mmCIF file of C-alpha atoms in Angstrom:
data_model
loop_
_atom_site.group_PDB
_atom_site.id
_atom_site.type_symbol
_atom_site.label_atom_id
_atom_site.label_comp_id
_atom_site.label_asym_id
_atom_site.label_seq_id
_atom_site.Cartn_x
_atom_site.Cartn_y
_atom_site.Cartn_z
ATOM 1 C CA MET A 1 98.195 101.184 141.549
ATOM 2 C CA HIS A 2 96.573 103.984 139.586
ATOM 3 C CA ASN A 3 93.305 102.915 138.003
ATOM 4 C CA THR A 4 92.798 104.751 134.736
ATOM 5 C CA SER A 5 89.348 103.271 134.263
ATOM 6 C CA HIS A 6 87.900 105.761 136.809
ATOM 7 C CA HIS A 7 87.963 108.532 134.186
ATOM 8 C CA PRO A 8 84.312 109.061 133.103
ATOM 9 C CA TYR A 9 84.937 108.876 129.351
ATOM 10 C CA ASN A 10 87.493 106.081 129.257
ATOM 11 C CA ARG A 11 84.930 103.467 128.268
ATOM 12 C CA GLN A 12 83.781 105.553 125.294
ATOM 13 C CA ILE A 13 87.354 106.072 124.148
ATOM 14 C CA ALA A 14 88.203 102.399 124.657
ATOM 15 C CA LEU A 15 85.235 101.255 122.559
ATOM 16 C CA TRP A 16 86.247 103.683 119.813
ATOM 17 C CA LEU A 17 89.791 102.288 119.877
ATOM 18 C CA MET A 18 88.427 98.742 119.768
ATOM 19 C CA LEU A 19 86.469 99.727 116.652
ATOM 20 C CA CYS A 20 89.667 101.078 115.084
ATOM 21 C CA ALA A 21 91.467 97.844 115.937
ATOM 22 C CA GLY A 22 88.616 95.838 114.421
ATOM 23 C CA VAL A 23 88.891 97.754 111.146
ATOM 24 C CA ILE A 24 92.658 97.191 111.129
ATOM 25 C CA PHE A 25 92.009 93.468 111.649
ATOM 26 C CA ALA A 26 89.689 93.545 108.623
ATOM 27 C CA MET A 27 92.300 95.415 106.612
ATOM 28 C CA ILE A 28 94.953 92.820 107.432
ATOM 29 C CA LEU A 29 92.558 90.121 106.210
ATOM 30 C CA LEU A 30 91.772 92.065 103.033
ATOM 31 C CA GLY A 31 95.480 92.624 102.481
ATOM 32 C CA GLY A 32 95.979 88.872 102.657
ATOM 33 C CA VAL A 33 93.230 88.246 100.111
ATOM 34 C CA THR A 34 94.703 90.953 97.859
ATOM 35 C CA ARG A 35 98.055 89.192 97.958
ATOM 36 C CA LEU A 36 96.609 85.704 97.485
ATOM 37 C CA THR A 37 94.601 86.800 94.427
ATOM 38 C CA HIS A 38 97.674 88.554 92.964
ATOM 39 C CA SER A 39 95.809 91.854 92.935
ATOM 40 C CA GLY A 40 98.310 94.075 94.731
ATOM 41 C CA LEU A 41 100.038 95.447 91.623
ATOM 42 C CA SER A 42 96.859 96.312 89.723
ATOM 43 C CA MET A 43 96.906 99.952 90.882
ATOM 44 C CA VAL A 44 100.111 101.455 89.516
ATOM 45 C CA GLU A 45 99.606 104.955 90.935
ATOM 46 C CA TRP A 46 99.338 106.295 94.467
ATOM 47 C CA LYS A 47 96.924 109.185 94.882
ATOM 48 C CA PRO A 48 96.237 109.608 98.607
ATOM 49 C CA LEU A 49 93.460 112.186 98.169
ATOM 50 C CA ILE A 50 91.761 111.662 94.801
ATOM 51 C CA GLY A 51 92.525 107.945 94.612
ATOM 52 C CA ILE A 52 89.370 107.135 96.553
ATOM 53 C CA ILE A 53 87.313 107.563 93.367
ATOM 54 C CA PRO A 54 87.525 104.435 91.167
ATOM 55 C CA PRO A 55 87.048 104.346 87.387
ATOM 56 C CA LEU A 56 83.349 104.843 86.700
ATOM 57 C CA THR A 57 82.927 104.772 82.918
ATOM 58 C CA ASP A 58 84.123 102.329 80.275
ATOM 59 C CA MET A 59 86.531 104.989 79.024
ATOM 60 C CA GLU A 60 88.022 105.461 82.497
ATOM 61 C CA TRP A 61 88.382 101.714 82.967
ATOM 62 C CA GLN A 62 90.132 101.404 79.615
ATOM 63 C CA ALA A 63 92.537 104.237 80.492
ATOM 64 C CA THR A 64 93.328 102.636 83.858
ATOM 65 C CA PHE A 65 93.846 99.263 82.195
ATOM 66 C CA GLU A 66 96.219 100.791 79.639
ATOM 67 C CA LYS A 67 98.354 102.179 82.471
ATOM 68 C CA TYR A 68 98.511 98.695 83.994
ATOM 69 C CA GLN A 69 99.560 97.263 80.618
ATOM 70 C CA GLN A 70 102.701 99.408 80.711
ATOM 71 C CA PHE A 71 104.087 97.477 83.693
ATOM 72 C CA PRO A 72 105.831 94.089 83.884
ATOM 73 C CA GLU A 73 103.059 92.205 85.688
ATOM 74 C CA TYR A 74 100.782 92.534 82.676
ATOM 75 C CA GLN A 75 103.581 92.000 80.169
ATOM 76 C CA LYS A 76 105.075 88.918 81.872
ATOM 77 C CA VAL A 77 102.205 87.374 83.828
ATOM 78 C CA ASN A 78 98.807 88.609 82.652
ATOM 79 C CA GLU A 79 99.330 89.307 78.956
ATOM 80 C CA GLY A 80 96.033 88.940 77.124
ATOM 81 C CA MET A 81 93.955 89.776 80.204
ATOM 82 C CA SER A 82 90.623 91.428 79.395
ATOM 83 C CA VAL A 83 89.300 94.618 80.961
ATOM 84 C CA GLY A 84 86.706 92.545 82.802
ATOM 85 C CA GLU A 85 89.382 90.328 84.335
ATOM 86 C CA PHE A 86 91.406 93.405 85.243
ATOM 87 C CA LYS A 87 88.423 94.880 87.097
ATOM 88 C CA SER A 88 88.270 91.881 89.435
ATOM 89 C CA ILE A 89 91.884 92.207 90.611
ATOM 90 C CA PHE A 90 91.730 96.001 90.642
ATOM 91 C CA MET A 91 88.809 96.026 93.078
ATOM 92 C CA PHE A 92 90.644 94.017 95.741
ATOM 93 C CA GLU A 93 93.545 96.475 95.800
ATOM 94 C CA TYR A 94 91.157 99.418 95.528
ATOM 95 C CA LEU A 95 89.096 98.256 98.523
ATOM 96 C CA HIS A 96 92.288 97.663 100.496
ATOM 97 C CA ARG A 97 93.389 101.244 99.898
ATOM 98 C CA VAL A 98 89.940 102.700 100.578
ATOM 99 C CA LEU A 99 89.762 100.820 103.867
ATOM 100 C CA GLY A 100 93.108 102.366 104.789
ATOM 101 C CA ARG A 101 91.678 105.839 104.234
ATOM 102 C CA LEU A 102 88.521 104.879 106.130
ATOM 103 C CA ILE A 103 90.603 103.921 109.148
ATOM 104 C CA GLY A 104 92.084 107.411 109.094
ATOM 105 C CA VAL A 105 88.616 108.972 109.132
ATOM 106 C CA ILE A 106 87.326 106.620 111.840
ATOM 107 C CA PHE A 107 90.306 107.559 113.973
ATOM 108 C CA LEU A 108 90.680 111.288 113.297
ATOM 109 C CA ILE A 109 87.089 112.539 113.627
ATOM 110 C CA PRO A 110 86.360 110.931 117.042
ATOM 111 C CA PHE A 111 89.824 111.947 118.240
ATOM 112 C CA LEU A 112 89.121 115.593 117.429
ATOM 113 C CA PHE A 113 85.732 115.335 119.142
ATOM 114 C CA PHE A 114 87.169 113.805 122.305
ATOM 115 C CA TYR A 115 90.061 116.263 122.306
ATOM 116 C CA PHE A 116 88.075 119.480 121.909
ATOM 117 C CA THR A 117 85.389 118.362 124.382
ATOM 118 C CA LYS A 118 88.181 117.628 126.886
ATOM 119 C CA ARG A 119 87.190 113.992 127.352
ATOM 120 C CA ILE A 120 90.709 112.602 127.048
ATOM 121 C CA GLN A 121 92.476 112.020 130.344
ATOM 122 C CA SER A 122 95.914 113.397 131.040
ATOM 123 C CA GLY A 123 98.682 111.394 129.412
ATOM 124 C CA LEU A 124 96.484 109.687 126.819
ATOM 125 C CA THR A 125 96.650 112.330 124.067
ATOM 126 C CA PRO A 126 100.315 111.643 123.150
ATOM 127 C CA LYS A 127 99.534 107.933 122.781
ATOM 128 C CA LEU A 128 96.635 108.701 120.449
ATOM 129 C CA MET A 129 98.792 111.039 118.379
ATOM 130 C CA VAL A 130 101.427 108.318 118.039
ATOM 131 C CA MET A 131 98.723 105.955 116.747
ATOM 132 C CA PHE A 132 97.681 108.456 114.082
ATOM 133 C CA LEU A 133 101.277 109.093 113.038
ATOM 134 C CA LEU A 134 101.984 105.373 112.769
ATOM 135 C CA GLY A 135 98.887 104.967 110.605
ATOM 136 C CA GLY A 136 100.142 107.606 108.176
ATOM 137 C CA LEU A 137 103.571 106.012 107.994
ATOM 138 C CA GLN A 138 101.923 102.656 107.331
ATOM 139 C CA GLY A 139 100.247 104.108 104.243
ATOM 140 C CA LEU A 140 103.617 105.251 102.926
ATOM 141 C CA LEU A 141 105.109 101.846 103.682
ATOM 142 C CA GLY A 142 102.294 100.190 101.724
ATOM 143 C CA TRP A 143 103.093 102.193 98.600
ATOM 144 C CA TYR A 144 106.815 101.562 99.119
ATOM 145 C CA MET A 145 105.978 97.858 99.077
ATOM 146 C CA VAL A 146 103.876 98.102 95.900
ATOM 147 C CA LYS A 147 106.634 100.018 94.099
ATOM 148 C CA SER A 148 108.993 97.088 94.604
ATOM 149 C CA GLY A 149 106.790 95.016 92.276
ATOM 150 C CA LEU A 150 106.443 97.612 89.514
ATOM 151 C CA VAL A 151 109.813 96.600 88.096
ATOM 152 C CA ASP A 152 111.259 93.897 85.832
ATOM 153 C CA ASN A 153 110.390 91.174 88.360
ATOM 154 C CA PRO A 154 106.654 91.723 89.000
ATOM 155 C CA ARG A 155 106.596 90.508 92.607
ATOM 156 C CA VAL A 156 106.738 92.686 95.672
ATOM 157 C CA SER A 157 109.782 92.390 97.894
ATOM 158 C CA GLN A 158 109.260 89.888 100.701
ATOM 159 C CA TYR A 159 111.182 92.262 102.947
ATOM 160 C CA ARG A 160 108.800 95.149 102.289
ATOM 161 C CA LEU A 161 105.723 92.918 102.463
ATOM 162 C CA THR A 162 106.821 91.550 105.834
ATOM 163 C CA ALA A 163 107.603 95.053 107.084
ATOM 164 C CA HIS A 164 104.147 96.240 105.963
ATOM 165 C CA LEU A 165 102.453 93.329 107.726
ATOM 166 C CA GLY A 166 104.576 93.742 110.841
ATOM 167 C CA ALA A 167 103.825 97.459 111.051
ATOM 168 C CA ALA A 168 100.089 96.775 110.788
ATOM 169 C CA VAL A 169 100.301 94.246 113.618
ATOM 170 C CA ILE A 170 102.310 96.656 115.787
ATOM 171 C CA ILE A 171 99.734 99.424 115.319
ATOM 172 C CA TYR A 172 96.916 96.948 115.999
ATOM 173 C CA ALA A 173 98.622 95.686 119.164
ATOM 174 C CA TYR A 174 99.381 99.184 120.450
ATOM 175 C CA ILE A 175 95.780 100.311 120.002
ATOM 176 C CA LEU A 176 94.448 97.182 121.709
ATOM 177 C CA TRP A 177 96.866 97.473 124.617
ATOM 178 C CA VAL A 178 95.786 101.045 125.308
ATOM 179 C CA ALA A 179 92.115 100.071 124.975
ATOM 180 C CA PHE A 180 92.541 97.149 127.375
ATOM 181 C CA GLY A 181 94.065 99.531 129.886
ATOM 182 C CA LEU A 182 91.114 101.905 129.630
ATOM 183 C CA LEU A 183 88.638 99.055 130.124
ATOM 184 C CA SER A 184 90.426 97.529 133.125
ATOM 185 C CA VAL A 185 88.288 97.110 136.225
ATOM 186 C CA ALA A 186 90.029 96.923 139.572
ATOM 187 C CA SER A 187 89.443 93.791 141.618
ATOM 188 C CA SER A 188 91.146 92.253 144.608
ATOM 189 C CA VAL A 189 93.733 89.550 144.067
ATOM 190 C CA SER A 190 95.259 87.244 146.589
ATOM 191 C CA SER A 191 98.873 87.760 147.533
ATOM 192 C CA SER A 192 99.729 84.243 146.396
ATOM 193 C CA PHE A 193 98.387 84.934 142.925
ATOM 194 C CA SER A 194 100.245 88.240 142.778
ATOM 195 C CA VAL A 195 103.477 86.310 143.228
ATOM 196 C CA ALA A 196 102.500 83.762 140.567
ATOM 197 C CA ALA A 197 101.319 86.516 138.216
ATOM 198 C CA LYS A 198 104.823 87.940 137.933
ATOM 199 C CA ARG A 199 106.068 84.630 136.596
ATOM 200 C CA PHE A 200 103.053 84.160 134.327
ATOM 201 C CA LYS A 201 103.368 87.735 133.056
ATOM 202 C CA ARG A 202 106.882 87.132 131.723
ATOM 203 C CA PHE A 203 105.721 83.881 130.122
ATOM 204 C CA ALA A 204 102.700 85.556 128.490
ATOM 205 C CA LEU A 205 104.698 88.494 127.143
ATOM 206 C CA THR A 206 107.258 86.059 125.741
ATOM 207 C CA LEU A 207 104.469 84.182 123.964
ATOM 208 C CA SER A 208 103.149 87.437 122.493
ATOM 209 C CA GLY A 209 106.625 88.291 121.240
ATOM 210 C CA LEU A 210 107.101 84.855 119.693
ATOM 211 C CA LEU A 211 103.680 85.017 118.045
ATOM 212 C CA PHE A 212 104.629 88.362 116.514
ATOM 213 C CA LEU A 213 107.841 86.835 115.159
ATOM 214 C CA MET A 214 105.856 83.942 113.739
ATOM 215 C CA ILE A 215 103.529 86.383 111.978
ATOM 216 C CA LEU A 216 106.623 87.984 110.437
ATOM 217 C CA SER A 217 107.766 84.499 109.445
ATOM 218 C CA GLY A 218 104.397 84.048 107.758
ATOM 219 C CA GLY A 219 105.014 87.281 105.868
ATOM 220 C CA LEU A 220 108.228 85.801 104.474
ATOM 221 C CA VAL A 221 106.359 82.620 103.526
ATOM 222 C CA ALA A 222 103.781 84.721 101.691
ATOM 223 C CA GLY A 223 106.307 87.019 100.046
ATOM 224 C CA THR A 224 108.405 84.154 98.642
ATOM 225 C CA ARG A 225 105.440 81.790 98.068
ATOM 226 C CA ALA A 226 107.264 79.248 100.171
ATOM 227 C CA GLY A 227 103.962 77.647 101.156
ATOM 228 C CA PHE A 228 103.848 75.892 97.785
ATOM 229 C CA ALA A 229 107.291 74.310 98.164
ATOM 230 C CA TYR A 230 106.381 71.367 100.423
ATOM 231 C CA PRO A 231 102.605 70.701 100.495
ATOM 232 C CA THR A 232 103.039 67.798 102.915
ATOM 233 C CA PHE A 233 102.710 67.292 106.670
ATOM 234 C CA PRO A 234 104.264 66.424 109.069
ATOM 235 C CA LEU A 235 107.219 65.725 106.771
ATOM 236 C CA MET A 236 108.681 68.158 104.265
ATOM 237 C CA GLY A 237 108.838 65.874 101.278
ATOM 238 C CA ASP A 238 110.379 62.657 102.571
ATOM 239 C CA SER A 239 111.959 63.936 105.773
ATOM 240 C CA PHE A 240 111.328 66.123 108.779
ATOM 241 C CA ILE A 241 114.487 68.120 108.047
ATOM 242 C CA PRO A 242 114.609 68.644 104.273
ATOM 243 C CA PRO A 243 117.837 68.806 102.275
ATOM 244 C CA GLY A 244 119.113 72.176 101.168
ATOM 245 C CA LEU A 245 118.534 74.158 104.360
ATOM 246 C CA PHE A 246 120.594 77.352 104.577
ATOM 247 C CA ASN A 247 121.876 76.674 101.081
ATOM 248 C CA THR A 248 122.888 80.278 100.392
ATOM 249 C CA ASP A 249 126.024 82.352 100.623
ATOM 250 C CA PRO A 250 126.104 83.688 103.264
ATOM 251 C CA ALA A 251 124.068 81.001 105.031
ATOM 252 C CA TRP A 252 122.034 83.436 107.160
ATOM 253 C CA LEU A 253 120.503 84.917 103.999
ATOM 254 C CA ALA A 254 118.498 81.700 103.620
ATOM 255 C CA ILE A 255 116.334 82.816 106.552
ATOM 256 C CA PHE A 256 114.916 85.534 104.313
ATOM 257 C CA GLU A 257 115.325 84.265 100.749
ATOM 258 C CA ASP A 258 115.463 80.451 100.528
ATOM 259 C CA ILE A 259 111.954 78.992 100.305
ATOM 260 C CA THR A 260 112.898 75.655 101.900
ATOM 261 C CA THR A 261 114.492 77.345 104.895
ATOM 262 C CA ILE A 262 111.648 79.855 105.203
ATOM 263 C CA GLN A 263 108.967 77.160 105.314
ATOM 264 C CA PHE A 264 111.042 75.015 107.693
ATOM 265 C CA ASN A 265 111.503 77.936 110.087
ATOM 266 C CA HIS A 266 107.776 78.695 110.009
ATOM 267 C CA ARG A 267 107.005 75.101 110.930
ATOM 268 C CA ILE A 268 109.538 75.129 113.775
ATOM 269 C CA PHE A 269 107.944 78.308 115.117
ATOM 270 C CA ALA A 270 104.589 76.506 115.056
ATOM 271 C CA TYR A 271 105.878 73.454 116.934
ATOM 272 C CA VAL A 272 107.595 75.539 119.602
ATOM 273 C CA LEU A 273 104.614 77.826 120.137
ATOM 274 C CA PHE A 274 102.185 74.907 120.266
ATOM 275 C CA VAL A 275 104.121 73.377 123.158
ATOM 276 C CA LEU A 276 104.736 76.677 124.953
ATOM 277 C CA ILE A 277 101.141 77.915 124.735
ATOM 278 C CA LEU A 278 99.697 74.643 126.010
ATOM 279 C CA SER A 279 102.267 74.587 128.812
ATOM 280 C CA PHE A 280 101.421 78.164 129.766
ATOM 281 C CA ALA A 281 97.680 77.528 129.671
ATOM 282 C CA PHE A 282 97.997 74.386 131.795
ATOM 283 C CA LYS A 283 99.993 76.216 134.458
ATOM 284 C CA VAL A 284 97.645 79.212 134.558
ATOM 285 C CA LEU A 285 94.467 77.131 134.735
ATOM 286 C CA ARG A 286 95.967 74.798 137.333
ATOM 287 C CA SER A 287 96.629 77.823 139.560
ATOM 288 C CA GLY A 288 92.862 78.249 139.887
ATOM 289 C CA VAL A 289 92.383 81.635 138.215
ATOM 290 C CA LEU A 290 88.874 82.957 137.640
ATOM 291 C CA GLY A 291 87.305 85.743 135.634
ATOM 292 C CA LYS A 292 88.717 87.336 132.515
ATOM 293 C CA LEU A 293 92.120 85.696 132.754
ATOM 294 C CA ARG A 294 90.582 82.218 132.797
ATOM 295 C CA THR A 295 88.313 83.104 129.868
ATOM 296 C CA GLY A 296 91.244 84.550 127.943
ATOM 297 C CA THR A 297 93.331 81.440 128.564
ATOM 298 C CA HIS A 298 90.540 79.192 127.286
ATOM 299 C CA CYS A 299 90.306 81.388 124.172
ATOM 300 C CA LEU A 300 94.055 81.046 123.715
ATOM 301 C CA ILE A 301 93.787 77.248 123.703
ATOM 302 C CA GLY A 302 90.816 77.211 121.323
ATOM 303 C CA LEU A 303 92.369 79.648 118.868
ATOM 304 C CA LEU A 304 95.651 77.721 118.957
ATOM 305 C CA LEU A 305 93.919 74.500 117.907
ATOM 306 C CA ILE A 306 91.997 76.290 115.157
ATOM 307 C CA GLN A 307 95.163 77.962 113.887
ATOM 308 C CA VAL A 308 97.102 74.697 113.761
ATOM 309 C CA THR A 309 94.262 73.120 111.772
ATOM 310 C CA LEU A 310 94.181 76.056 109.355
ATOM 311 C CA GLY A 311 97.946 76.005 108.910
ATOM 312 C CA ILE A 312 98.072 72.301 108.073
ATOM 313 C CA SER A 313 95.047 72.649 105.774
ATOM 314 C CA THR A 314 96.669 75.559 103.943
ATOM 315 C CA LEU A 315 99.702 73.377 103.208
ATOM 316 C CA LEU A 316 97.878 70.209 102.185
ATOM 317 C CA LEU A 317 95.341 72.045 99.998
ATOM 318 C CA HIS A 318 98.066 73.997 98.149
ATOM 319 C CA VAL A 319 97.280 77.424 99.605
ATOM 320 C CA PRO A 320 93.648 78.044 98.604
ATOM 321 C CA VAL A 321 92.639 81.685 98.998
ATOM 322 C CA THR A 322 89.893 81.192 101.591
ATOM 323 C CA VAL A 323 91.839 78.828 103.850
ATOM 324 C CA ALA A 324 95.083 80.802 103.589
ATOM 325 C CA ALA A 325 93.266 84.057 104.383
ATOM 326 C CA ALA A 326 91.595 82.375 107.357
ATOM 327 C CA HIS A 327 95.041 81.186 108.490
ATOM 328 C CA GLN A 328 96.308 84.767 108.440
ATOM 329 C CA GLY A 329 93.236 85.927 110.345
ATOM 330 C CA GLY A 330 93.717 83.098 112.825
ATOM 331 C CA ALA A 331 97.258 84.266 113.512
ATOM 332 C CA ILE A 332 96.022 87.760 114.378
ATOM 333 C CA ALA A 333 93.214 86.338 116.530
ATOM 334 C CA LEU A 334 95.662 84.136 118.445
ATOM 335 C CA PHE A 335 98.004 87.101 118.891
ATOM 336 C CA THR A 336 95.046 89.141 120.188
ATOM 337 C CA ALA A 337 94.239 86.502 122.793
ATOM 338 C CA SER A 338 97.864 86.462 123.934
ATOM 339 C CA LEU A 339 97.823 90.255 124.279
ATOM 340 C CA PHE A 340 94.643 90.094 126.346
ATOM 341 C CA VAL A 341 96.084 87.463 128.673
ATOM 342 C CA SER A 342 99.348 89.414 128.932
ATOM 343 C CA HIS A 343 97.448 92.564 129.853
ATOM 344 C CA CYS A 344 95.415 90.747 132.484
ATOM 345 C CA LEU A 345 98.640 89.599 134.098
ATOM 346 C CA SER A 346 100.346 92.967 133.689
ATOM 347 C CA ASN A 347 97.873 94.961 135.766
ATOM 348 C CA ASN A 348 96.565 92.256 138.134
ATOM 349 C CA ARG A 349 93.096 93.785 137.837
ATOM 350 C CA THR A 350 91.138 91.311 135.791
ATOM 351 C CA SER A 351 91.979 88.057 137.544
ATOM 352 C CA GLN A 352 91.930 86.450 140.936
ATOM 353 C CA LEU A 353 93.042 83.201 142.496
ATOM 354 C CA ALA A 354 90.670 80.555 143.766
ATOM 355 C CA ARG A 355 92.492 78.092 145.971
ATOM 356 C CA ALA A 356 91.590 74.477 145.413
ATOM 357 C CA SER A 357 91.320 74.030 149.142
ATOM 358 C CA ALA A 358 88.805 76.872 149.507
#
């Protein structure tokens, strides 16, 4: 198998990509806080170039506030808000947008340096260009989402919010996957583990896919505020299966628009993934793996338990900002661990089998 890590500058490029992924992780967290504090509609204009400069004087703040007052969120939700109160919600959305521009700078400048100094190995440049293109499209998608709330109903579309979140996670995962490949270190594996790894690889990739779908499910919960509907656990109200599921016409529309169905589906995802991840981890650890794969599997278990605790706490505490934001961050962290384990099993380089009889 070709080992891309032999290229002399791959480690530098991988660390740069890991930095980019870390900033995207932070931006996903900040996006969650922006949503939870109802700050996302405070900036009613999109100025990709000059929008990085916030209001600086009292006159500029007043002018910006007057623009906000022309839109339904102020008129229907925040009527009577002071300029000082407006500043607090404005800054969350402002920082979210600035961080998006910062990611572009952090990516583009090192990319140009690596490219013109010929430090990028053959075949990697197209992948990096795809990352940059996806980042630009994500910015457009973010504004498309905000526009959906600048209408009579001052709430962003749950479809667009979920698409925006999903796109961020896809970009994050793609960058990490490429970085993991650049950091891979070849090591010998036993033939028996190589056979087992094929089975584990399919299991791990399935878990990563299901975790991504659950993150999308969380986007629907956030976009419809379904988390407030049943602040109880393990029951939803008085029963495990609440009344009114799929109570729409057509029934499948409830998956995306009915808050009872949306929260129920999110819980079912959690139950299924809890069982599957523990089953996967038990099988992998029982096989006697060592090294990075074993460490990654332990991280997967730990993050799973933390995420379950955060999810239940978010429900029972009626979606407090700090706990709910931590729950969103926990989902991305758990997804990251699943990607790492999947990559270990995909290249067979970062793990080895230790027979119990050895």
